[in-house]
XYZ file of C-alpha atoms in Angstrom:
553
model
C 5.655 34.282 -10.230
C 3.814 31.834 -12.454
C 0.912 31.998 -14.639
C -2.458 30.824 -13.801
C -4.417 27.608 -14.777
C -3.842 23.937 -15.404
C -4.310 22.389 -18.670
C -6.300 19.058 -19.047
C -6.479 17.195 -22.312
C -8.598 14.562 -23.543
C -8.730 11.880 -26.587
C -9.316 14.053 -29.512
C -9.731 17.094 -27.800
C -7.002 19.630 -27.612
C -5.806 21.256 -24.366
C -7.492 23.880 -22.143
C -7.181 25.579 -19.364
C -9.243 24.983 -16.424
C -8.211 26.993 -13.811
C -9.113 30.510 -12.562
C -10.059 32.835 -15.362
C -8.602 36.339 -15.696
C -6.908 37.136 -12.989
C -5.422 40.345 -12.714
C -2.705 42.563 -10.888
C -5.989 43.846 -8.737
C -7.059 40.557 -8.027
C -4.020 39.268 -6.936
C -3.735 41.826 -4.269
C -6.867 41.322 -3.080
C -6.046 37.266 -2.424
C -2.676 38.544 -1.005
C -0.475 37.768 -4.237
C 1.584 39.411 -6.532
C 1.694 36.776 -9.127
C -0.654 37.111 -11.353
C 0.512 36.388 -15.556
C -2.348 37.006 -17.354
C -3.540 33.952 -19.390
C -5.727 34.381 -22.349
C -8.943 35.054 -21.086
C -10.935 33.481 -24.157
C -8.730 30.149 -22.874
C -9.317 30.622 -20.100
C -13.276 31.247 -20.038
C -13.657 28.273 -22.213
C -11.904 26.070 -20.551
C -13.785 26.830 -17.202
C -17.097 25.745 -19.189
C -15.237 23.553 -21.320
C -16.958 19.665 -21.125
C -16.169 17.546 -18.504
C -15.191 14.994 -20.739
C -11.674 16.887 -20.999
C -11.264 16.937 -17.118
C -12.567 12.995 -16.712
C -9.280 11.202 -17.027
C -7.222 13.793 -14.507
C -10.209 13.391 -12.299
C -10.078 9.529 -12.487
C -6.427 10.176 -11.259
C -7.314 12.267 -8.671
C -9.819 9.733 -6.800
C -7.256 6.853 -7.888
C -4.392 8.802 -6.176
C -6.874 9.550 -3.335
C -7.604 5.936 -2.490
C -4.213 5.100 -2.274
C -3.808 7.059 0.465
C -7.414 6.768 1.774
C -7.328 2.906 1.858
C -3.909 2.611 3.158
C -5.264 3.173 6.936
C -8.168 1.175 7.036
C -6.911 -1.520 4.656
C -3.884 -2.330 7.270
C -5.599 -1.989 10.512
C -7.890 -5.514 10.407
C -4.071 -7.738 9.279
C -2.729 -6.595 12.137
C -3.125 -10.280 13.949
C -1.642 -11.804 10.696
C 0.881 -9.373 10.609
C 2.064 -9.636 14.176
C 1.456 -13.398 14.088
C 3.998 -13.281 11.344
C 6.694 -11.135 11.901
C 6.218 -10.474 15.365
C 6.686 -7.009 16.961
C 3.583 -7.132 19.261
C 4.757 -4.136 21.307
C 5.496 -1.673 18.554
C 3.127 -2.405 16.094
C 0.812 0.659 16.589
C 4.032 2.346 14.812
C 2.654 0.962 11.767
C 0.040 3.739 11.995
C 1.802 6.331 13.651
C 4.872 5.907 11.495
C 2.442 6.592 8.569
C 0.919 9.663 10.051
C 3.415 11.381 11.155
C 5.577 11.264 8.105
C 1.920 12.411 6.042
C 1.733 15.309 8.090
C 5.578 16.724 8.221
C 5.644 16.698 4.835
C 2.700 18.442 3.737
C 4.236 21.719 4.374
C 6.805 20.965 1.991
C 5.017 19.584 -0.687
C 2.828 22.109 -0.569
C 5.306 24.937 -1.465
C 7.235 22.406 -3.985
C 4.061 22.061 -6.143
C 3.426 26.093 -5.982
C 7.197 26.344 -6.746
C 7.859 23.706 -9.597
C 4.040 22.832 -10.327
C 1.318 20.037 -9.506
C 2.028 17.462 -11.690
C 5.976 16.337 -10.919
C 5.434 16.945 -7.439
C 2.195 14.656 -7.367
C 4.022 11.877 -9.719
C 7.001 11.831 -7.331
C 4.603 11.883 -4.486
C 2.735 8.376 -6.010
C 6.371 7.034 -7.564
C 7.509 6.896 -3.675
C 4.365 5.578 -2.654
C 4.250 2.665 -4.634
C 7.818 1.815 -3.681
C 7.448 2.034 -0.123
C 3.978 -0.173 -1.059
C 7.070 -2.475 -2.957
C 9.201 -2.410 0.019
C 6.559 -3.171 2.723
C 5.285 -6.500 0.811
C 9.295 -7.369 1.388
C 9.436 -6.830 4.812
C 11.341 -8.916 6.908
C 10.417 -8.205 10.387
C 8.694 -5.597 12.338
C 11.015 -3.053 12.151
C 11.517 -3.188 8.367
C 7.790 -3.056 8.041
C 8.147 0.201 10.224
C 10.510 1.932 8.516
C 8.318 1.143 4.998
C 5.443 2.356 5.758
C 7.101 5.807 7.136
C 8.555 5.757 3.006
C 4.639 4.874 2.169
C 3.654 7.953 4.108
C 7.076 10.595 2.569
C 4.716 9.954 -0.784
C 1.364 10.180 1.056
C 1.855 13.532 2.039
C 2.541 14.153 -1.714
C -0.650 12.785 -2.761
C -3.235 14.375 -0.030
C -2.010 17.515 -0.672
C -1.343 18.008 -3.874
C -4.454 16.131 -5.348
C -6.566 18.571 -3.613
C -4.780 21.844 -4.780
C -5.387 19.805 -8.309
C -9.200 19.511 -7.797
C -8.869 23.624 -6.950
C -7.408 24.344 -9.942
C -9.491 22.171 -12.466
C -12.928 23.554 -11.277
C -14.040 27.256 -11.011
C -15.819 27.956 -7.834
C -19.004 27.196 -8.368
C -17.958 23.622 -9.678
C -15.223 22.590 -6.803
C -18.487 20.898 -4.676
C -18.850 18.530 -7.193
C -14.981 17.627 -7.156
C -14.967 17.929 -3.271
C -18.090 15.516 -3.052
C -15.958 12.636 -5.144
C -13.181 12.869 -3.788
C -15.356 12.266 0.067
C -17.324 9.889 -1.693
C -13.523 7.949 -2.202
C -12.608 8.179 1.441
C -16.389 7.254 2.674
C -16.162 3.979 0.755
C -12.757 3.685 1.679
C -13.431 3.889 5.262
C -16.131 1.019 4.480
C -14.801 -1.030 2.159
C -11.137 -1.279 3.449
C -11.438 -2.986 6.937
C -13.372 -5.674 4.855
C -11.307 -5.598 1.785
C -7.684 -6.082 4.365
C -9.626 -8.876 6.066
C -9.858 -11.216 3.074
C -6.599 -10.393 1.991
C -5.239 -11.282 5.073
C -7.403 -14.523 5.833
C -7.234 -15.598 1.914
C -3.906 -14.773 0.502
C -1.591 -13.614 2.538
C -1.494 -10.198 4.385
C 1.307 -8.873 1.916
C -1.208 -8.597 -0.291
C -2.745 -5.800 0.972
C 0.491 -3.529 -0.013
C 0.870 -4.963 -3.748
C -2.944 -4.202 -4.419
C -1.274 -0.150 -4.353
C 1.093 -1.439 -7.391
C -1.798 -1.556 -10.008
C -3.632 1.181 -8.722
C -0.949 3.487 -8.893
C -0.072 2.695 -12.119
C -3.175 3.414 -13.617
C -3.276 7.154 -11.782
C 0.274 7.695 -12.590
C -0.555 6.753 -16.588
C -3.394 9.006 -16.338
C -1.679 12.107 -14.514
C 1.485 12.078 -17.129
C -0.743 11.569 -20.611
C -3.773 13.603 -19.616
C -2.401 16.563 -16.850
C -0.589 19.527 -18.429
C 0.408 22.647 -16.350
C 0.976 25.945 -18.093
C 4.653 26.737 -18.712
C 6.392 28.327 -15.331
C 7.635 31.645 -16.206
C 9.705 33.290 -13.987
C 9.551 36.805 -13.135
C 11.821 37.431 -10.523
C 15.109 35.488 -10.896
C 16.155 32.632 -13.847
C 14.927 29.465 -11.285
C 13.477 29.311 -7.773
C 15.212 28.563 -5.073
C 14.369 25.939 -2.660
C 13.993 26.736 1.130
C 16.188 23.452 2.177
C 16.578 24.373 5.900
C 12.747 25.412 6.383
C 11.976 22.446 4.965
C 14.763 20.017 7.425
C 13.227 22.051 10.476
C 9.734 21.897 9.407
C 10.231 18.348 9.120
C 12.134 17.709 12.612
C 10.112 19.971 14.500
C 6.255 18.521 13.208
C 8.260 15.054 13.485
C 9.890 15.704 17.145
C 6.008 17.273 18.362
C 4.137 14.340 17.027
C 6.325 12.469 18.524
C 5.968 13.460 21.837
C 2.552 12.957 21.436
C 2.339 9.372 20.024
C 4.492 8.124 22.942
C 3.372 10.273 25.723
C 0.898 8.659 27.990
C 1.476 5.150 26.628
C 5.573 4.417 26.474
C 6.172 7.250 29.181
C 4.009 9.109 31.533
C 3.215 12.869 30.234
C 5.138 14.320 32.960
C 7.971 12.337 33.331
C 11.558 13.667 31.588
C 11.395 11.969 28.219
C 7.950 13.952 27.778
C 9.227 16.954 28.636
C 12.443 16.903 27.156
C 10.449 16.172 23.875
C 8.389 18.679 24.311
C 10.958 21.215 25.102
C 12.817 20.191 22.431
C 9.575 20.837 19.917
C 9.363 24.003 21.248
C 13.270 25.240 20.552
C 12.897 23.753 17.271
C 9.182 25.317 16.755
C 11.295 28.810 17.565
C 14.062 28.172 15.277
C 11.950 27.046 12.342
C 10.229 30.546 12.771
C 13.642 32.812 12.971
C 14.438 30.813 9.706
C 11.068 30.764 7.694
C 11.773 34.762 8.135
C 15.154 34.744 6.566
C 14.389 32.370 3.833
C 13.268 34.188 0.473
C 10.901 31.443 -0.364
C 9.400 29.836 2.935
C 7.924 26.499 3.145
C 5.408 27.829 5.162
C 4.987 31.856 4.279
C 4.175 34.633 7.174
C 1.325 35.309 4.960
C -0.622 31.968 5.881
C -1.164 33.323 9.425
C -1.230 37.273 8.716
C -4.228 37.110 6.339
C -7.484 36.078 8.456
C -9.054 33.905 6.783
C -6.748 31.415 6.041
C -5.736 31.682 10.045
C -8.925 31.014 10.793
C -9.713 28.029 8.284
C -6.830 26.451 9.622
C -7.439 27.318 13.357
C -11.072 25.483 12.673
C -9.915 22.728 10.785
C -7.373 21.630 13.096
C -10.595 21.523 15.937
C -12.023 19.509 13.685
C -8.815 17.054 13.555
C -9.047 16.862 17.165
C -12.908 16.039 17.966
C -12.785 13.710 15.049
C -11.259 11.417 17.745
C -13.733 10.700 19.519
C -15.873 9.012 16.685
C -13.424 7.556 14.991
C -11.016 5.694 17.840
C -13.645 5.517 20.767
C -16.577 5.260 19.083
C -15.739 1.285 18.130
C -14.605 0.396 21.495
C -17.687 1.810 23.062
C -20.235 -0.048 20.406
C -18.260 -3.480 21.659
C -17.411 -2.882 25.004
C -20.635 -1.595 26.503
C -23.466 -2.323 23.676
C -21.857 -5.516 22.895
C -21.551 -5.696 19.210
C -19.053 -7.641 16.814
C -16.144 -6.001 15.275
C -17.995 -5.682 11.833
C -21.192 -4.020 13.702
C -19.351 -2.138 15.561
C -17.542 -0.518 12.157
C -21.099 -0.179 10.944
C -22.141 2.315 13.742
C -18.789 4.304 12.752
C -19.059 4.015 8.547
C -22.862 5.557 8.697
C -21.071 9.027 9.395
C -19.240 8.297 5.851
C -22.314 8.193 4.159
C -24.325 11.434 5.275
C -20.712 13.489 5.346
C -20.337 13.565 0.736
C -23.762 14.083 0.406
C -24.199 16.849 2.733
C -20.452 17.917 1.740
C -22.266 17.995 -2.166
C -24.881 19.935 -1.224
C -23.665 22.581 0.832
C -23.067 24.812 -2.177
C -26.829 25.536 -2.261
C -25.937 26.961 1.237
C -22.819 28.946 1.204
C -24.407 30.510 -2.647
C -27.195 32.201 -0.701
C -25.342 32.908 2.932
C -21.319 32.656 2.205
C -18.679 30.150 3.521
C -18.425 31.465 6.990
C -22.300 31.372 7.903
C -22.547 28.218 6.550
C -19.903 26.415 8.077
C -21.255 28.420 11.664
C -24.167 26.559 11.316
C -22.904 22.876 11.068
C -20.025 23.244 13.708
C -22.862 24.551 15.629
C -25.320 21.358 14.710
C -22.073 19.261 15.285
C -21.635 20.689 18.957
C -24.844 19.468 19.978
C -24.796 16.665 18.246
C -21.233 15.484 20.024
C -23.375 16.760 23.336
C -26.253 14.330 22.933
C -24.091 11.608 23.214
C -23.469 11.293 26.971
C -27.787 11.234 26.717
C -27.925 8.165 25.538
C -29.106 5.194 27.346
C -27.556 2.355 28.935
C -26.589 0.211 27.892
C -29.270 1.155 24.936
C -29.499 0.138 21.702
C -27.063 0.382 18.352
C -29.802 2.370 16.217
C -29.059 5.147 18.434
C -25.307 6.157 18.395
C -25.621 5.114 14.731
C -28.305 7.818 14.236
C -25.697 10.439 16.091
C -23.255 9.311 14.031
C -25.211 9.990 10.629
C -26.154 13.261 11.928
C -23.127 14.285 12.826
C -21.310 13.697 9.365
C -23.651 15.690 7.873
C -23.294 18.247 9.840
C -19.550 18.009 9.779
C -20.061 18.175 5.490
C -21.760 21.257 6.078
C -19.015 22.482 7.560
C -15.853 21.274 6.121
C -16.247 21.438 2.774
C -17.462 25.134 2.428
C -13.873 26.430 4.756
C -11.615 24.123 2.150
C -13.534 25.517 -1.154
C -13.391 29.168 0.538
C -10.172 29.340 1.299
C -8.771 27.892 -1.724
C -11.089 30.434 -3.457
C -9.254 33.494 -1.754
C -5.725 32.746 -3.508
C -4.653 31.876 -6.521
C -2.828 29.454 -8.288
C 1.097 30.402 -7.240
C -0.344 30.391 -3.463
C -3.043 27.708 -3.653
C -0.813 24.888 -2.998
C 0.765 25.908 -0.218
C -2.550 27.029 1.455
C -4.597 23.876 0.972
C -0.907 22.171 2.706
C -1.464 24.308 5.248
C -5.384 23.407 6.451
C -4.156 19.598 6.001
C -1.529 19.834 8.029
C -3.471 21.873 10.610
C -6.392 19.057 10.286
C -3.771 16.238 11.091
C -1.958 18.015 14.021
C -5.007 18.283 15.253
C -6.002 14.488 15.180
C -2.663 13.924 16.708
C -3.029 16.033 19.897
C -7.084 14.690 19.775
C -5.398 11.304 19.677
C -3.089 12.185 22.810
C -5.522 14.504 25.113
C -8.767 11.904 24.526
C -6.566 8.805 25.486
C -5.386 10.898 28.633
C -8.496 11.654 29.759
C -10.339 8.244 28.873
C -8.011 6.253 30.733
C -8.158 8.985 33.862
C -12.050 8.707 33.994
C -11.259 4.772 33.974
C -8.658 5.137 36.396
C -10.815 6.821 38.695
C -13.988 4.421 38.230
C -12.406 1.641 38.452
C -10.724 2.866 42.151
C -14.110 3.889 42.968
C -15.498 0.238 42.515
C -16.550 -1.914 45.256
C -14.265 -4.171 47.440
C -16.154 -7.402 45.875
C -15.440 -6.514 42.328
C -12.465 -4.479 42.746
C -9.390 -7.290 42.630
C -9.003 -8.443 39.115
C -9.756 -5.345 37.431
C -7.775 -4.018 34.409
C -6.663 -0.073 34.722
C -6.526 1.097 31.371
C -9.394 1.050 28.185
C -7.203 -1.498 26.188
C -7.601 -3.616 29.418
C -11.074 -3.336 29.553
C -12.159 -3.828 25.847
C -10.050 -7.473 26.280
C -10.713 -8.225 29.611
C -14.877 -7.641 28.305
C -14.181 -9.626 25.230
C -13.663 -12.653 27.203
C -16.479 -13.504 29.636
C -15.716 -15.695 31.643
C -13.032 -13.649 32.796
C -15.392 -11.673 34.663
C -18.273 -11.809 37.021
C -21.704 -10.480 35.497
C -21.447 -7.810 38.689
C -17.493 -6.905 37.492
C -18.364 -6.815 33.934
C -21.308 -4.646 34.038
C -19.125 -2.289 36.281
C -16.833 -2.468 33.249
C -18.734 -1.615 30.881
C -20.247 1.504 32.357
C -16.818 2.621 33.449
C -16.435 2.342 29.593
C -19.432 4.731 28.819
C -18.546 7.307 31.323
C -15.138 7.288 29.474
C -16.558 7.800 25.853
C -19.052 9.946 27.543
C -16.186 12.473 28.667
C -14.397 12.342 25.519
C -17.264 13.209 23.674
C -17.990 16.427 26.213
C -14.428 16.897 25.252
C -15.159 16.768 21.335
C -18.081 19.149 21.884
C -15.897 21.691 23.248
C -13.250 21.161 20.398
C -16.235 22.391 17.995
C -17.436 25.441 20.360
C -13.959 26.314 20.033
C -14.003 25.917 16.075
C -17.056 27.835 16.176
C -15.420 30.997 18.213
C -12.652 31.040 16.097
C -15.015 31.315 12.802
C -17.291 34.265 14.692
C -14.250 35.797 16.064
C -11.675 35.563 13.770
C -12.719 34.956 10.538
C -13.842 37.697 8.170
C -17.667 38.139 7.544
C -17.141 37.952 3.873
C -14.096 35.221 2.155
C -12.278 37.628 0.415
C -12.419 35.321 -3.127
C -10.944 36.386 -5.994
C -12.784 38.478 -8.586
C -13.738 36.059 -11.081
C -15.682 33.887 -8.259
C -16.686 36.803 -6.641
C -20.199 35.980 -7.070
C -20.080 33.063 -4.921
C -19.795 34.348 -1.791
């Protein structure tokens, strides 16, 4: 349906393309496509080994757009007090994060097919436009629920720019050259994950916490200068009929059904028990929608989300594993901080310290895992760090107690890099087994996998924190028993304050606490045994890649 490539130019250098180089009809079948145009191949080739200095500015953009949406979480989470203490909205502010999510993850679908449909470029520029004024809009808020309803905006152009900045990175580097993309664009969230609880904090304490929503303003200017003067897309010829057509109700029942599910999830357990009837009219409700989005997808001429993405194995599979991956990054990420305060005793900033090592081990392994999947392909290679990952998550519930910070910390480095060993070689192999008309749409598809999968990690690893709790804490002695908070929110506070406590009540606590984390990270071990059966079972032994990276794998 379209032609191939994306076209970067430089100061004083003319364009070039840089995407996949001479692709043909054969080729395209083989990556499940029948779009193939034939660019120039002498363009082509040279723009693949072209000089970096002609990709640098769209790169820039890339990692600019990236921490706009990297930031956003992290950057929010420590104004919360100042934010509450200001509007108000105590019981609903968790919305300000779940509002975000969910709106990043219904819409990556959508903007996935858009920017196969229409191209990279206006779909990323709308995606940072919308961004920036929901940023706009949630300086202004008024109260709470204004705040709410902004950040949900923030997260319609979110979606935009997670998705759509990684097709980019696909389609500027060859094969061989996409770890070296991958690794920066890591490198952005690792620093982001560090440097944005800090960055939010002095906002918050020295300006005022609106702040941390006009610092986007700048930033996305910059990335949106830099997209529109230095990011060219080929000309979209159309084959097939004289302009595309737009799959309008996929994309509504995409959007209500991922909406209605993550829902469900967000609330269940916390505003309603799972089994009472708003849970289960939720979920019953996700599931007639879940059926009607299918019966439509197969009418539609051009799906948001294609048959093909589950017919052909190996994207199946990448998304399958990804989405474990989603769900056992829970544990590290949400219980991992409460544990390092709650039962080793350690300050907020400590605590976050324990947490950011993984950030650092995760790029550089994610970098260097090319030298792997060169010699042994994607599949092996990501085998053998969910595998590492599995036991890592297993040692946990080995440590000591209440033991020492050094030692979850070392887990924690261990485990990102065994987790960069295994994400980035699924995301560069699957992107590598479609090309450009599909790509889009495929990299939406492992996001949106990844973040369901966080979502139901998020819901299943609460429930069965607070039950271990539940039961501990009813298991505790008549002298310490009266007094005693019931859920992990409870506990973290009620530990916080000491002389709320006895030393005999508190040290019950806080071991109540580590059997807790303990189960959730048995849990998150099982999430990657299950990533790994998938990847044995289901995927292919060989990525099917596309001839011209052939080689690779």
């Amino acid at each position: 349906m379209h032609g191939e490539g994306i076209l970067v130019s430089g100061a004083g250098s003319s364009a070039g393309s840089t995407g996949p180089a001479g692709n043909t009809d054969s080729t395209s079948a083989m990556s499940g496509g029948g779009n193939s145009a034939g660019r120039p191949e002498k363009a082509a080739a040279g723009a693949a080994g072209g000089p970096n200095a002609r990709r640098g500015p769209v790169v820039a953009a890339l990692m600019l757009g990236m921490a706009l949406a990297a930031l956003d979480g992290t950057i929010v989470s420590t104004a919360v007090p100042q934010i509450v203490g200001d509007l108000g909205g105590f019981a609903v502010f968790s919305w300000l994060f779940s509002g975000y999510l969910l709106a990043v993850t219904v819409t990556l679908p959508v903007y996935g097919k858009l920017s196969d449909t229409f191209g990279r470029k206006p779909v990323l520029i709308a995606g940072i436009v919308l961004f920036l004024i929901g940023s706009l809009l949630c300086a202004a808020a008024w109260n709470m629920g204004s705040l709410i309803a902004f950040r949900i905006v923030q997260g319609l152009g979110g979606g935009a720019i997670q998705g759509t900045v990684q097709t980019i990175a696909a389609d500027l580097y060859p094969l061989k050259q996409r770890p070296k993309i991958q690794a920066k664009l890591s490198t952005v969230w690792a620093v982001s994950a560090v440097a944005g609880p800090g960055l939010g904090g002095l906002l918050a304490a020295y300006a005022d916490w609106r702040w941390i929503f006009l610092i986007n303003l700048p930033v996305g200017a910059i990335a949106l200068w830099l997209i529109a003067r230095h990011l060219h897309e080929p000309s979209r010829t159309q084959t097939t009929r004289a302009r595309p057509r737009i799959d309008w109700a996929g994309a509504v029942a995409v959007f209500a059904c991922g909406g209605l599910l993550l829902f469900a999830l967000v609330q269940g357990g916390v505003a309603w028990p799972w089994l009472s009837a708003p849970s289960l009219a939720l979920f019953g409700a996700s599931a007639l929608l879940a059926a009607a989005t299918v019966v439509i997808e197969r009418r539609a001429a051009e799906p948001i989300i294609p048959g093909w993405v589950w017919r052909r194995r190996t994207i199946a599979a990448v998304n399958l594993a990804l989405g474990a991956l989603g769900l056992l990054m829970v544990a590290p990420t949400v219980f991992l901080p409460t544990y390092a305060q709650a039962v080793l005793g350690l300050g907020p900033i400590a605590a976050g310290f324990v947490l950011s090592v993984m950030t650092l081990s995760w790029p550089l392994s994610a970098a260097l895992s090319q030298h792997a999947y060169n010699r042994i392909g994607f599949r092996l290679t990501a085998i053998i760090g969910i595998s590492c990952s599995a036991l890592i998550l297993l040692a946990f519930p080995f440590l000591p107690f209440p033991g020492a910070a050094w030692q979850p910390a070392l887990i924690m480095l261990l485990l990102g890099a065994a987790l960069g060993l295994f994400q980035l070689p699924l995301i560069v192999g699957v992107q590598s087994t479609v090309g450009y008309a599909e790509r889009g749409t495929t990299t939406a598809s492992v996001l949106f996998c990844r973040q369901v999968g966080q979502s139901v990690g998020a819901a299943l690893f609460g429930a069965i924190a607070n039950a271990t709790l539940a039961s501990r804490l009813s298991a505790a002695p008549d002298g310490i028993r009266s007094g005693l908070p019931d859920d992990l929110d409870s506990v973290s506070h009620a530990l916080a304050d000491p002389g709320s406590l006895t030393a005999e009540a508190a040290d019950y606590l806080r071991r109540a606490v580590d059997t807790a984390v303990d189960h959730v990270y048995v849990g998150a071990a099982i999430a990657a045994t299950a990533a790994l059966l998938v990847l044995v079972f289901v995927a292919p032994r060989r990525f099917p890649v596309i001839t011209e990276e052939k080689s690779a794998d």
